XYZ file of C-alpha atoms in Angstrom:
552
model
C -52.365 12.914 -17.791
C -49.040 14.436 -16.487
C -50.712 15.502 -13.538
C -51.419 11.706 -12.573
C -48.238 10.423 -13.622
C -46.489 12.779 -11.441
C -48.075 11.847 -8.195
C -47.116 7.864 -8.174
C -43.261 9.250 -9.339
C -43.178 11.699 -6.292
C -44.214 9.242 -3.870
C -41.539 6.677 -5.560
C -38.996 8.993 -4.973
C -40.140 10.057 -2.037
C -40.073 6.027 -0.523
C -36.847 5.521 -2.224
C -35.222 8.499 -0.487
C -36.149 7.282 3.073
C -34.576 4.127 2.107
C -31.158 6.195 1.569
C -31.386 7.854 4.539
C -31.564 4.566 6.317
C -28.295 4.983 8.720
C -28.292 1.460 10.193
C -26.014 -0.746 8.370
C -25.797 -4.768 8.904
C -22.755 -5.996 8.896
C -21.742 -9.537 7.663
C -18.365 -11.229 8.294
C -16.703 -13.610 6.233
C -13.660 -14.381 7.852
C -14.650 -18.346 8.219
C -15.689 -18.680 4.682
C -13.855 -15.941 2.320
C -11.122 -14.913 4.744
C -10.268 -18.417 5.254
C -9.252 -18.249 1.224
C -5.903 -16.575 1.895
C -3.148 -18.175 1.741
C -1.670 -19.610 4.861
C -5.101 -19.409 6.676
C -6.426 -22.420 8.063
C -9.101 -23.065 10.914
C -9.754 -25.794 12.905
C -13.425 -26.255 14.134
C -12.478 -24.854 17.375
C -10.589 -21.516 16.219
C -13.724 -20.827 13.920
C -16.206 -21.337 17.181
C -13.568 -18.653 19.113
C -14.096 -16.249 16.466
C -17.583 -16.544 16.269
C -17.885 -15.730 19.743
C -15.622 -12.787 19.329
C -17.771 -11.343 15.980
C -20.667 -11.486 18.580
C -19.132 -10.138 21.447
C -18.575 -6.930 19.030
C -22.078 -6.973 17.995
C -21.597 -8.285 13.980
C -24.997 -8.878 12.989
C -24.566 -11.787 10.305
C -20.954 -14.159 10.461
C -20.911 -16.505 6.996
C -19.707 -19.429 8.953
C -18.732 -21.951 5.764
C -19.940 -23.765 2.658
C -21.399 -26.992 4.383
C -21.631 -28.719 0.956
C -17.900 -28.582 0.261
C -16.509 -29.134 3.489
C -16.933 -31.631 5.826
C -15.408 -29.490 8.410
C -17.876 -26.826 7.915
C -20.937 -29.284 8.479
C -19.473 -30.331 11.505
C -18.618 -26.664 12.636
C -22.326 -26.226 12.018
C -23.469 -28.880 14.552
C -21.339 -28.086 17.457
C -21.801 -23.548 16.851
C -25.329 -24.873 17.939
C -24.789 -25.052 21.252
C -23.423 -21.456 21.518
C -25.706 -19.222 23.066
C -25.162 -15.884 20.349
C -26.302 -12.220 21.635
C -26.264 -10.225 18.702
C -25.140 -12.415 15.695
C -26.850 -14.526 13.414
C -24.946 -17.343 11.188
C -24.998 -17.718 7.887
C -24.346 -21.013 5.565
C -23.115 -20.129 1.951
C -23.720 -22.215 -1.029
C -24.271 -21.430 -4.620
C -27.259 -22.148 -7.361
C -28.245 -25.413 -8.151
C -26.666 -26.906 -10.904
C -27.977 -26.650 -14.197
C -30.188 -29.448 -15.437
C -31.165 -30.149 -12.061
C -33.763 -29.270 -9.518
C -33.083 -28.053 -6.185
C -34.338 -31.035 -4.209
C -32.355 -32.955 -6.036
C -29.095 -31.059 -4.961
C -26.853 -31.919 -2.742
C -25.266 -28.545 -1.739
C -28.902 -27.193 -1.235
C -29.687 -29.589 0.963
C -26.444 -29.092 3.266
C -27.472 -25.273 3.153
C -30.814 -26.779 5.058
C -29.109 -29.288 7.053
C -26.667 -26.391 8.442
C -29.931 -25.412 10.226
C -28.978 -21.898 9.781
C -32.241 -19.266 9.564
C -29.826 -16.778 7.362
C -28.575 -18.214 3.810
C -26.152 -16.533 1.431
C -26.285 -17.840 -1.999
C -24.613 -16.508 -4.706
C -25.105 -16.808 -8.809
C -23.671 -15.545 -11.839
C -24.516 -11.926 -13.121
C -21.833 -11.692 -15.914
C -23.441 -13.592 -19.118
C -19.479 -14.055 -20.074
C -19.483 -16.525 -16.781
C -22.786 -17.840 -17.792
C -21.822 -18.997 -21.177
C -18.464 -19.497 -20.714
C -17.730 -21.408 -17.645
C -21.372 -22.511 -16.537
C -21.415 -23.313 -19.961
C -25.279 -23.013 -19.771
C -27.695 -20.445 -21.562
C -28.534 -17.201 -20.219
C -32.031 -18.185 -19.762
C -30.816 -20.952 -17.726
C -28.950 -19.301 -15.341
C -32.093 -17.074 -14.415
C -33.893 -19.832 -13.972
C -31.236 -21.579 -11.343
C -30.698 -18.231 -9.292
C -35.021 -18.150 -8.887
C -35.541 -21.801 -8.413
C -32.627 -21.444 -5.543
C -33.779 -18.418 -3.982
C -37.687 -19.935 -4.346
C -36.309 -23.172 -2.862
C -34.862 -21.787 0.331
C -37.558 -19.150 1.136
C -39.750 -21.664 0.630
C -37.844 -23.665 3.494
C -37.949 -21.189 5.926
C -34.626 -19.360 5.337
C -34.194 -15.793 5.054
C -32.111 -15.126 1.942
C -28.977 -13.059 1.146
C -27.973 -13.640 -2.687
C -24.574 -12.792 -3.719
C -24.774 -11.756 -7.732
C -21.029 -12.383 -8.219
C -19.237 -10.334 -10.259
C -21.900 -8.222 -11.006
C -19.735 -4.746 -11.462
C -18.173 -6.416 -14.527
C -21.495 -7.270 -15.614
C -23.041 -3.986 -15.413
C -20.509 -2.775 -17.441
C -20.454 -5.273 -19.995
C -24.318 -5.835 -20.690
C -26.475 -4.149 -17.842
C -29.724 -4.892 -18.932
C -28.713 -8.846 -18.455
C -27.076 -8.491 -14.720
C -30.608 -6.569 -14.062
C -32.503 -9.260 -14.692
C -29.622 -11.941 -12.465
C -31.116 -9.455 -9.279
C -34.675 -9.531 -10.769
C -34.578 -13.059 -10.649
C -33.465 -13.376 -7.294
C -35.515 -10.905 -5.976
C -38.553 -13.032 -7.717
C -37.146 -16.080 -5.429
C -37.934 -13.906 -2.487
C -34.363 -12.964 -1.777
C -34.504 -10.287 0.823
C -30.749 -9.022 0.597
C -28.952 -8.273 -2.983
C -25.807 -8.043 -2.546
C -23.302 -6.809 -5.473
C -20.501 -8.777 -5.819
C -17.119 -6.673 -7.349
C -15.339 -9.893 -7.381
C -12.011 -9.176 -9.295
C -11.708 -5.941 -7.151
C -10.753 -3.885 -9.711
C -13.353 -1.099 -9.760
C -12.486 2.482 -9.229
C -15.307 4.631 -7.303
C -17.179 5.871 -9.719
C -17.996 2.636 -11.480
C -19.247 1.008 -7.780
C -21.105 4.461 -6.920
C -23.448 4.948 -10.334
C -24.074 0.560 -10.238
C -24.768 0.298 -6.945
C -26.955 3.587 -7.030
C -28.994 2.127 -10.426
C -29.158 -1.017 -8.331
C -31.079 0.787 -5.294
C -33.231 3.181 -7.464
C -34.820 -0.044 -9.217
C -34.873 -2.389 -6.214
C -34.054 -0.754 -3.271
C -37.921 -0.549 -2.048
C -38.167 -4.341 -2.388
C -35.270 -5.231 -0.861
C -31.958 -4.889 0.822
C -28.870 -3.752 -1.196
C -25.489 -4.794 0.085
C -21.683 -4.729 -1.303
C -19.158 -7.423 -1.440
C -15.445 -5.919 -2.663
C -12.114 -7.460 -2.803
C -8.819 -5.015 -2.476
C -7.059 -6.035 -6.205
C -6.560 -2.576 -6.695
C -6.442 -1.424 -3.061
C -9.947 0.185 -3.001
C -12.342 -2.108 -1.049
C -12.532 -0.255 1.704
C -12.978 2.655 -0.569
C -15.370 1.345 -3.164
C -17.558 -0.239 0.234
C -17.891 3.291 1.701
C -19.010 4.875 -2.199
C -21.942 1.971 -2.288
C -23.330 3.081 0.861
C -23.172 6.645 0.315
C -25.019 5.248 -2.956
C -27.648 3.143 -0.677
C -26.337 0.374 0.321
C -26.984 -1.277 3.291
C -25.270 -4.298 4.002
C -21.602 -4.596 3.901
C -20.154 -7.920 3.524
C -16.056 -8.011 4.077
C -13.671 -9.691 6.994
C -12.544 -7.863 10.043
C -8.901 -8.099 9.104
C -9.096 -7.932 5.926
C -7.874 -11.467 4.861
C -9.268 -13.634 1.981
C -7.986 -14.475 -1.193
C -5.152 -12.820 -3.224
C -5.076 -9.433 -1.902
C -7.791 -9.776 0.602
C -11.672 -8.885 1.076
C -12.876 -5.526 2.528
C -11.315 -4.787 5.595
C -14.131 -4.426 8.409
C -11.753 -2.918 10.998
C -11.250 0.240 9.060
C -14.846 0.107 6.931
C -17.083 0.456 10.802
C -15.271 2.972 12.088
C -15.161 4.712 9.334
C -19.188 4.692 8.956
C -19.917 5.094 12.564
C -17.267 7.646 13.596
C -17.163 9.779 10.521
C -20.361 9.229 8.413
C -22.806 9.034 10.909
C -23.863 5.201 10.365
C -24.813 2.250 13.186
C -22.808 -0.828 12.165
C -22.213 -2.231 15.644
C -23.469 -1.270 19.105
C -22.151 2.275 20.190
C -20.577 0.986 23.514
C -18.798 -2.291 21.418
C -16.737 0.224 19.351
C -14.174 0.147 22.096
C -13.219 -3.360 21.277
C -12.857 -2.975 17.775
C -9.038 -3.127 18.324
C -9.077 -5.814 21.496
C -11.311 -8.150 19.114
C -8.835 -7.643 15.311
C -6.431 -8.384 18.160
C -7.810 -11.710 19.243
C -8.912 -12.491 15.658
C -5.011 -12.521 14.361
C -4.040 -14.592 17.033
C -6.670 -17.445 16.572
C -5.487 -17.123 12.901
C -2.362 -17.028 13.873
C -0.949 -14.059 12.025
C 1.130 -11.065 12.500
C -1.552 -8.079 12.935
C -0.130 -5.427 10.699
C 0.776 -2.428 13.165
C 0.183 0.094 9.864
C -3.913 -1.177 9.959
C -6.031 1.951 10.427
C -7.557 2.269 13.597
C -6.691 -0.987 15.566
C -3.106 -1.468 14.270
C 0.309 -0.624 16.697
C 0.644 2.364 14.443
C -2.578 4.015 14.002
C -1.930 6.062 16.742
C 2.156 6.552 16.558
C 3.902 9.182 16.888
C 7.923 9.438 16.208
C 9.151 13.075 15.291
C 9.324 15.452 17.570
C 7.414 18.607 16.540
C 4.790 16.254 16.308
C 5.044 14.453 19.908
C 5.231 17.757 21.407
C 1.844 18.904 19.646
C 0.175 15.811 20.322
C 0.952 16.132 24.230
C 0.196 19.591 24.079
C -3.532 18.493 22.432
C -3.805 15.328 20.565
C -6.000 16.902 17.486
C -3.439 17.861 16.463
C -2.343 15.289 14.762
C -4.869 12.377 15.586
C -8.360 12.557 13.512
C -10.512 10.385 16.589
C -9.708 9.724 20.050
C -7.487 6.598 19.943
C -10.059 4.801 23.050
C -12.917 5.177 20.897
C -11.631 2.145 19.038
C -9.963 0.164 21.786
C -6.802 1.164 20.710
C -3.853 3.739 22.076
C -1.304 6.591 21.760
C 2.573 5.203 20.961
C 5.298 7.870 20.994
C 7.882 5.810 19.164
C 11.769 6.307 20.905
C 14.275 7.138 18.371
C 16.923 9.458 17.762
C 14.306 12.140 16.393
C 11.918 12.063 18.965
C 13.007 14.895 21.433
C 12.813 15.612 25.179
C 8.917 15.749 25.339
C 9.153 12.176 24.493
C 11.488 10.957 26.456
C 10.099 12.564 29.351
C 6.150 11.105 28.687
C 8.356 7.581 29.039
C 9.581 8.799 31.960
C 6.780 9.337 33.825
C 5.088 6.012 33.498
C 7.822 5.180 36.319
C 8.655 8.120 37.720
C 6.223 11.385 37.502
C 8.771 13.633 39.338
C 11.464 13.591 37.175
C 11.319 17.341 35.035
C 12.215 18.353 31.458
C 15.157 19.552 32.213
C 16.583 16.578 35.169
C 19.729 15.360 33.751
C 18.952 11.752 33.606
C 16.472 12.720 30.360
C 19.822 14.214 28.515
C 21.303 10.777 29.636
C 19.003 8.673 28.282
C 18.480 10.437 25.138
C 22.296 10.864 24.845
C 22.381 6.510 25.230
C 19.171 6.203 22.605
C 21.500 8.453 19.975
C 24.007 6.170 21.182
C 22.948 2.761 20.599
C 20.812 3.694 17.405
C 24.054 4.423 15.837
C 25.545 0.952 16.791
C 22.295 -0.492 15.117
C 19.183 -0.471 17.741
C 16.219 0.812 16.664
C 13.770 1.339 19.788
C 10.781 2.466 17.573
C 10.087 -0.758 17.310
C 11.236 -2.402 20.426
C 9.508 -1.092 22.941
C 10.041 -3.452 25.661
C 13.741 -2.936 25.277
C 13.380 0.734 25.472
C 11.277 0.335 28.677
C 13.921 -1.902 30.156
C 16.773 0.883 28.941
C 14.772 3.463 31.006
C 14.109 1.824 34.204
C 17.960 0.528 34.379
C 18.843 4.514 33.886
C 16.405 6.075 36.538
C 17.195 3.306 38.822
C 13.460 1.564 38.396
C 15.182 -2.063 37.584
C 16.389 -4.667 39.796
C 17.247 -8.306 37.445
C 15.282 -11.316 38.141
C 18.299 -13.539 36.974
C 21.597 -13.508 36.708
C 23.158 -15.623 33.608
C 26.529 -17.667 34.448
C 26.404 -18.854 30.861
C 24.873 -20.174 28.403
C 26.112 -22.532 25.236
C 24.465 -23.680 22.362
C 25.365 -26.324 19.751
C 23.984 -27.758 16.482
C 23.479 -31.332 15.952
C 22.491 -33.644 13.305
C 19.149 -34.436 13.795
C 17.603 -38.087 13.704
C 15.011 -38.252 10.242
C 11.637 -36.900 11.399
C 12.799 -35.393 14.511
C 13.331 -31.818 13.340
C 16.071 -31.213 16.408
C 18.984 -29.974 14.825
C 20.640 -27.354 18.067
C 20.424 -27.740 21.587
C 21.237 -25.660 24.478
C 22.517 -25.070 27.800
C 22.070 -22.386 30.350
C 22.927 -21.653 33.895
C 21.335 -19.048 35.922
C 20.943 -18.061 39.595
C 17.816 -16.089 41.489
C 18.554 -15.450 44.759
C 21.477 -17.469 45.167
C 19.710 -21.049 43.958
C 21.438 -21.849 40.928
C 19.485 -23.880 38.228
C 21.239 -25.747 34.880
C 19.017 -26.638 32.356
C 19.408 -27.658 28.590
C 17.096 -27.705 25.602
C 16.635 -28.883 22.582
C 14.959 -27.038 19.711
C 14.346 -26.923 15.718
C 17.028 -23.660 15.714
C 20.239 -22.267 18.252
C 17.410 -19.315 19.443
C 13.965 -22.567 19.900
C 17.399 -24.324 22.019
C 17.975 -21.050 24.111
C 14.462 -20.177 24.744
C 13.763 -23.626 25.964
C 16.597 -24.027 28.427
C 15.670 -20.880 30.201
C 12.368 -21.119 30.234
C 13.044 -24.409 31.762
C 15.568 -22.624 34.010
C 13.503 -19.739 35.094
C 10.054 -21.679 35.216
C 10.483 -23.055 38.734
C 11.016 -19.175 39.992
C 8.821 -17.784 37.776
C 5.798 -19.988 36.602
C 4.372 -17.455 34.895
C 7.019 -17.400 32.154
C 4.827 -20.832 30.988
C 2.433 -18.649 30.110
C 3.751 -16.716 27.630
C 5.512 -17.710 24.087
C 7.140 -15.732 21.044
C 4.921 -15.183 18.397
C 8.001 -13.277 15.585
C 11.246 -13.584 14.934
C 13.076 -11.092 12.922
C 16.758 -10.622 11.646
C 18.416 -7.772 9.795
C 21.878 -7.354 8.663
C 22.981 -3.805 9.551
C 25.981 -3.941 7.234
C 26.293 -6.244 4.714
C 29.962 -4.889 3.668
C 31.529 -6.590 6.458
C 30.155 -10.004 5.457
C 29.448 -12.729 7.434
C 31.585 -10.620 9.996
C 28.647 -7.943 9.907
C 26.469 -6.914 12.589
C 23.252 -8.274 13.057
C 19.617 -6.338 14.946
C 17.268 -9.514 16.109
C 13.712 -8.276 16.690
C 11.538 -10.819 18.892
C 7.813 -10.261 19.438
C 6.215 -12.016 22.630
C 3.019 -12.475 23.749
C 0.914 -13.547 27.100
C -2.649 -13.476 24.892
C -3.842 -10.251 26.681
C -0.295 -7.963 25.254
C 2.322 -7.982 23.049
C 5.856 -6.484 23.479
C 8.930 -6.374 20.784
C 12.303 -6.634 22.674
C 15.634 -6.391 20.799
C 19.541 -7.131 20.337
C 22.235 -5.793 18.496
C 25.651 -7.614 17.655
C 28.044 -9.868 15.263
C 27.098 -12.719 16.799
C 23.713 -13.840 15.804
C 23.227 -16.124 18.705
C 24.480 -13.570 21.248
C 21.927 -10.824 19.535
C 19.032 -13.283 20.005
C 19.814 -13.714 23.314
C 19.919 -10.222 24.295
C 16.303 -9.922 22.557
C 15.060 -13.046 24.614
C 16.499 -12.129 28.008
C 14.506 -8.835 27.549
C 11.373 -10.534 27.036
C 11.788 -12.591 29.648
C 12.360 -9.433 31.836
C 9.685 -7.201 30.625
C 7.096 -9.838 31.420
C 8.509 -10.751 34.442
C 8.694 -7.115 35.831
C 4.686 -6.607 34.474
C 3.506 -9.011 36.205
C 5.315 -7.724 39.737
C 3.449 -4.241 38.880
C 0.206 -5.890 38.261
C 0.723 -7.849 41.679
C 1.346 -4.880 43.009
C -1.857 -3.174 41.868
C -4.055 -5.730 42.960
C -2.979 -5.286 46.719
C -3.499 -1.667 46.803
């Protein structure tokens, strides 16, 4: 007898294994649906068909595009994604269980689920008998019953099925055998895809890696097992990478990171972690270059600051500001980079500062002018200016574009495209609704036309920036084409009062780059001007160069 129960255990295992060693993983985005939970996030139909078409340009296999029976937005985001024609992605519509007491032809969401005409559902149910009892208010047996009938219901229709057994860390932990039988019942339905839910996100590893492994030992030959974490206690990402070394394979998250209180998994770090460094297939080898172009497009139809500190595709993945380290990096970037920063879209920053060191200064340099030597006395004069102005308040680590315009002005690179005559601002008391309360007035000359303009705006800086764009615009029409995107203040010294002196840090973009210029003074107004006249001048003098490239 132990002879012939060894031989169907071996061959378990043995099936089992090759599921573990599966190293494609399908990725499924939720910015549109669980991303679109954090606060301040808000799509129109249109940003949320931009995004899809950026998720597929990467090469996401599944997007959850929206709960069609919730919002009537999502239904008619559904009808109009139609007419996309998608390469590699496949959209999902999300719904939950039918109610209790209720059968699924009878229910409303389900139906929407169909009527979003979607061949991928995602579905999700409770796992945690505490949610079952307590909020469904409905019995155990119930709730079994609702996450088969749903899954039955939809298969049944034609849809492929990804169930989402929410919570279901919490409820391993608290009665196991009962959030078994939540995936048993699914898997009954004819879900294909289990995914674990760890829905508070506050799991440490060890508690997703033995679940999720249990989880694949008793149904990972029947079906797919995926992961679904939140970052409460800053270990999505983490806890995501622990289920798939555990066998999961399907990894549910956003690409930024967004969603509800502190956020969902962040996809941007999670792929290339698993493709770079663990030997996984998420996306298309050849996309992984616009992993950091796409998180870029992504915060700007969401219209949010991309945090520069992001692994990978943030401004300062790939930073570098002492100088030991700058001259070790130039010398051979392992240094002190663990992947090439291309082989995520993304590239090398040497940050200027007082720290930084002749190596730096002199990589700067050479962007303009590749003769100029270590040892040429215009790099001891710009450094000696940089030490100089950081101690009156700039900080060029993080305003490049100012730094760039510093440089050229010093090696003799920089010719103005403007000169100002003057400019004045004053406040005003704004008319109820209007929301004008300053407005502006600047006078500038290019090439000896002189142009006076005014502006009005919600702030002294909105004023200024309107009046010379208005100025400049018949010169320059490509200064229409660009628009500030952050607006920072610091107080460099609050002893002195309102007297003190005051950094102003604006961030501008054309929707291909962004630069940071900057301003230093005790006149607020004056400092933003600095900062905007720099902007103004970077992109000006970038789009000469890229002129210039074009004709040779």
């Amino acid at each position: 007898m132990a002879r012939k129960k060894s031989g169907p255990q071996f061959a378990r295992k043995k099936k089992r294994y090759s599921v573990n060693e599966n190293k494609t993983i399908d990725i499924l985005d939720s910015t549109l649906r669980d991303g679109a939970q954090g606060e301040g996030i808000s799509f129109s139909i249109q940003d949320k068909i931009h995004i899809v078409e950026a998720l597929d340009e990467l090469g996401v296999k599944y997007v959850e595009a929206g709960n069609p029976g919730s919002n009537p937005k999502d239904m008619e985001f559904f009808q109009q994604v139609r007419r996309l024609n998608l390469k590699n992605t496949r959209l999902c519509a999300f719904g939950s269980t039918r109610r209790k007491g209720m059968q699924c032809i009878e229910d409303t969401n389900l139906q929407s689920l169909l009527a979003a005409e979607t061949e991928d559902v995602v579905f999700f149910g409770k796992s945690w008998d505490f949610q079952v009892t307590e909020i469904l208010r409905t019995t155990l047996e119930e709730n079994l019953e609702m996450i088969r009938d749903t899954a039955a219901f939809l298969t049944k229709n034609g849809r492929n099925v990804i169930y989402d057994a929410e919570h279901f860390f919490t409820a391993y932990i608290q009665n196991k055998e009962y959030a078994m039988k939540t995936l048993q019942a699914a898997v009954d339905g004819g879900a294909k895809v289990l995914t674990l839910c760890e829905t508070k996100g506050g799991c440490v590893l060890n508690e997703c890696s033995d679940a999720t492994r249990d989880v694949v030992k008793m149904f990972g030959d029947k079906t797919i097992i995926g992961i679904h974490t939140h970052n409460d206690s800053g270990l999505a990402v983490a806890n995501t990478l622990m289920a798939v070394d555990a066998g999961a394979r399907h990894i549910q998250g956003c690409l930024l990171g967004i969603g509800e209180r502190t956020g969902n998994a962040n996809l941007s770090t999670i792929i290339p972690n698993l493709q770079l460094k663990m030997g996984y297939k998420c996306i298309p080898d050849e996309n992984l270059k616009m992993l950091t172009p796409t998180a870029k497009r992504m915060a700007e139809i969401a219209n949010i600051h991309l945090d520069p500190g992001l692994p990978y595709v943030g401004t300062n993945a790939f930073a570098h500001k002492a100088g030991m380290h700058i001259d070790a990096v130039l010398k051979n970037p392992k240094a002190y980079e663990h992947i090439e920063p291309e082989s995520v879209g993304n590239e090398r920053v040497f940050l200027m500062s007082e720290v930084a060191g002749r190596s730096m200064i002199i990589e700067k340099i050479k962007k303009f002018d590749s003769s100029i030597q270590k040892n040429d006395p215009v790099v001891a004069d710009i450094m000696q200016k940089v030490k100089q102005l950081e101690f009156e308040g700039y900080q060029f680590e993080g305003a490049e574009g100012s730094f760039e315009l510093l440089v050229r002005k010093t090696i003799g690179k920089y010719q103005p495209f403007f000169n100002l005559h003057y400019y004045q601002v004053n406040t005003v008391n704004p008319r109820p609704g209007e929301g004008v309360c300053a407005c502006a007035q600047v006078k500038v000359e290019v090439d000896g036309q002189i142009e006076v303009t005014a502006g009005e705006g919600s702030g002294p800086v909105n004023a200024l920036d309107i009046a010379l764009r208005k100025g400049l615009e018949r010169f320059y029409p490509s200064v229409a084409q660009f628009r500030l995107t952050d607006f920072k203040v610091r107080v460099l010294d609050g002893k002195s009062a309102t007297a003190s002196r005051v950094r102003v840090l604006i961030e501008s973009t054309d929707g291909n780059e962004s630069w940071t210029t900057m301003g230093v003074s005790c006149d607020l107004v004056e400092a933003s001007w600095m900062a905007l006249v720099d902007s103004f001048e970077y992109k000006l003098i970038k789009d000469v160069e890229k002129k210039f490239k074009k004709l040779i």
